[in-house]
């Protein structure tokens, strides 16, 4: 019965048809460029040069990465970014969400706080960056004025202008912007936990902290892993807020990998070296998320079910 | 259910196709479009350029000018991105010196000799301002305006504390000390983008290091061992560091923008400010033309360089080598860089045009005229350090200056790094031939 | 559970008013924590708004005070800069990429969740692998690709890459949700003679609306905030999105600080308004998204 064969064949094609657009987009705009990037990293070339004048240099660009002090500064800054972001946005965000959902406060308060804390995340990153530049400004900025007011002159800093504080000042801004956002996602996740569990625990006399560790945390485990993954990967990709606030300065102290890559490529005309940095960034983020998914059993676990 | 969602889908598809279709812009028949890209998006400047374009399109109805502008700091990246895109504007802004030679070297800029030399255009321009746009014996850029850096001072503060314009480095330091004693910030300084410190250091260099040594070092033509090793370079950074360590700059210079520093000078919080001639008008507008005076920065007393140099450079335009319409592009530049439009530039913006005779008592404030006079009397110009040396050296040198201010690097360690970078880049350039 | 029961006995032994007092105390602590956080979250914005109505000199002299007399001309000047245009551009780019991402991701998620086919695991990882790839890595080659496609410096130069980078996460989210849906409805539709597309449009899409909404919200925020591609792939002022427009605006008007602040306020207000108005839907969408899962 040829008709049947044809139908079966067509049916076997169906999933591919559904996947086709996604695959095309990903090949053209993600995978193809990444492969290209690796090829580019083997050449010495600038934005100006025609492709005939590209010079093949083998792995020279990679040896240079290994010897580059600024590269290490960037990596360390990215690590700080990741650690602080997971601690504040994800962990603290979860605690805040749990507090909001524990019904300690009346509903109306909840709504106000949720709205207020979520608000920074709807602002464009440049608006946030410029605003905080003003807040950190040495003489007229909010922070130094507050410190002065509190009698803590000794702690006044040129927050974005000192090598020791610049990156942390920027990381702080990210926490300001995103903690509320992640908190809301946790609120949603907590609401998905069956109420009966909490009621049962309450009848059993469990206090809030016990409920948090025995019901909330296991209940949002999946969300927690997803959020941590996204946050860590985001920390290694960070570019915009750094570029807006310090562009990596002073003296490369707040350089992050993304920022440095952009600078090397589009400011210093060293596209080959920038591509090598890009490949390194690719490896780092890839390995990180792989390890994290592995540890959390994210995809695998879902496969099983 | 399909029926329920059908209409929505259709609307969506229509919207998307409208969006995509709406992107292509149609070009009128028989018309030539010249794309013009510069770094002055400020409304005052745009007013001027819009006026020029309007006048031009009236005079040449078959040529249409399409203008695009981004601000100073982003321009440095944007022009490279645009070059890399292969979609190069016909006329584009470039700083003088190395920044423009890079385009010439890569064959991306059109030589302009035949359009300028031997024509009456030669008489209309301040030809000395074309020098930094010459590379390998050819002219690649035309100056729009001339500019130099002066130390300006608040007359009220100077009068009050019995100070006068210093003429030596020691006198300058004494002025700073007096201001500081009287709780006035001696020098307003905003170094958020480190080009601001490069203007200081460039000036120190020019006056503390002999001219031929500087030329050899900046162009990477000296012996590898000697590049950037003249003691004058270390002294230059040391003097700059001294101003900082003595507390003669405002606090937090590294996080302060140049414009905010200027605002604090205008507000009378600071005694002096190192600024460009092109800013004179703006400061005069806000603080009064009589409220401030200027003097050449006496930065190099005792040094081996030329003490009569000023730091500054012309700003100008280059024509893309890939342009399909060189004649039309030149026609537009010729139109803009003419006595009439030059004088209007000065009148509208208070910034000295590179058109000969455009700055005069009628078009400009006396203090701007005096500034141009000072440029004419100077023995020459030291170009902006950050656009006059290879960008890869700049990337070591300028952040080093920021580190100098925070105390994490010393003059010696910075120059050692600069030397190292210069040697490496010289070798690379030699390899490329 | 043993531990919980133990705690329960302990609680029961406590007198009622002490329990109430403790509850009140907790309430107070939590309340003050949230009040402090709220002030931190909101105050910088208020500070910008109050200062946007001052003159530059007042900004220097009295950052803290309320403006003596509001200088609305700051807003006028900022508006003349074309912030409206930037906002429209952002809306266009965001809307197009959100819709594109949602359609493509839902299709992909459906295939991955409901079909068994050759290469399934590979394709799953192929798509989810995008989560692990930094847009920075693609920046330079992507730039060249867009130039070759002739869409550099057009809306599409942003929309298409945004869609591509939005697919992995949206697919991830929607697939997980679809896998949790009961199969009965689909089976019923199949029995009624619906083909795969019919099932997709009539069953999967309507049932997944909450999670699609969540995915769209997330993608919208990403596209709205995107900076690097917008910085690199757009050259014309006419096409600049808000993030880039504002930073261009700031680097142009650096000298006029209070005008910059006015511009920030103008740029932020529509976003805040949209959020406050649509907040209900937004949070309900997110909530529904996981409650029904």
PDB file of C-alpha atoms in Angstrom, chain B residues 209-218 233 304:
ATOM      1  CA  UNK B 209      61.959  65.169  25.138  1.00  0.00           C
ATOM      2  CA  UNK B 210      63.792  66.472  22.051  1.00  0.00           C
ATOM      3  CA  UNK B 211      61.633  66.671  18.934  1.00  0.00           C
ATOM      4  CA  UNK B 212      63.634  64.239  16.828  1.00  0.00           C
ATOM      5  CA  UNK B 213      63.580  61.632  19.595  1.00  0.00           C
ATOM      6  CA  UNK B 214      59.814  61.971  19.940  1.00  0.00           C
ATOM      7  CA  UNK B 215      59.301  61.653  16.211  1.00  0.00           C
ATOM      8  CA  UNK B 216      61.406  58.495  16.081  1.00  0.00           C
ATOM      9  CA  UNK B 217      59.610  56.991  19.067  1.00  0.00           C
ATOM     10  CA  UNK B 218      56.033  57.848  18.110  1.00  0.00           C
ATOM     11  CA  UNK B 233      59.309  60.497  29.301  1.00  0.00           C
ATOM     12  CA  UNK B 304      65.144  69.230  26.280  1.00  0.00           C
TER      13      UNK B 304
END
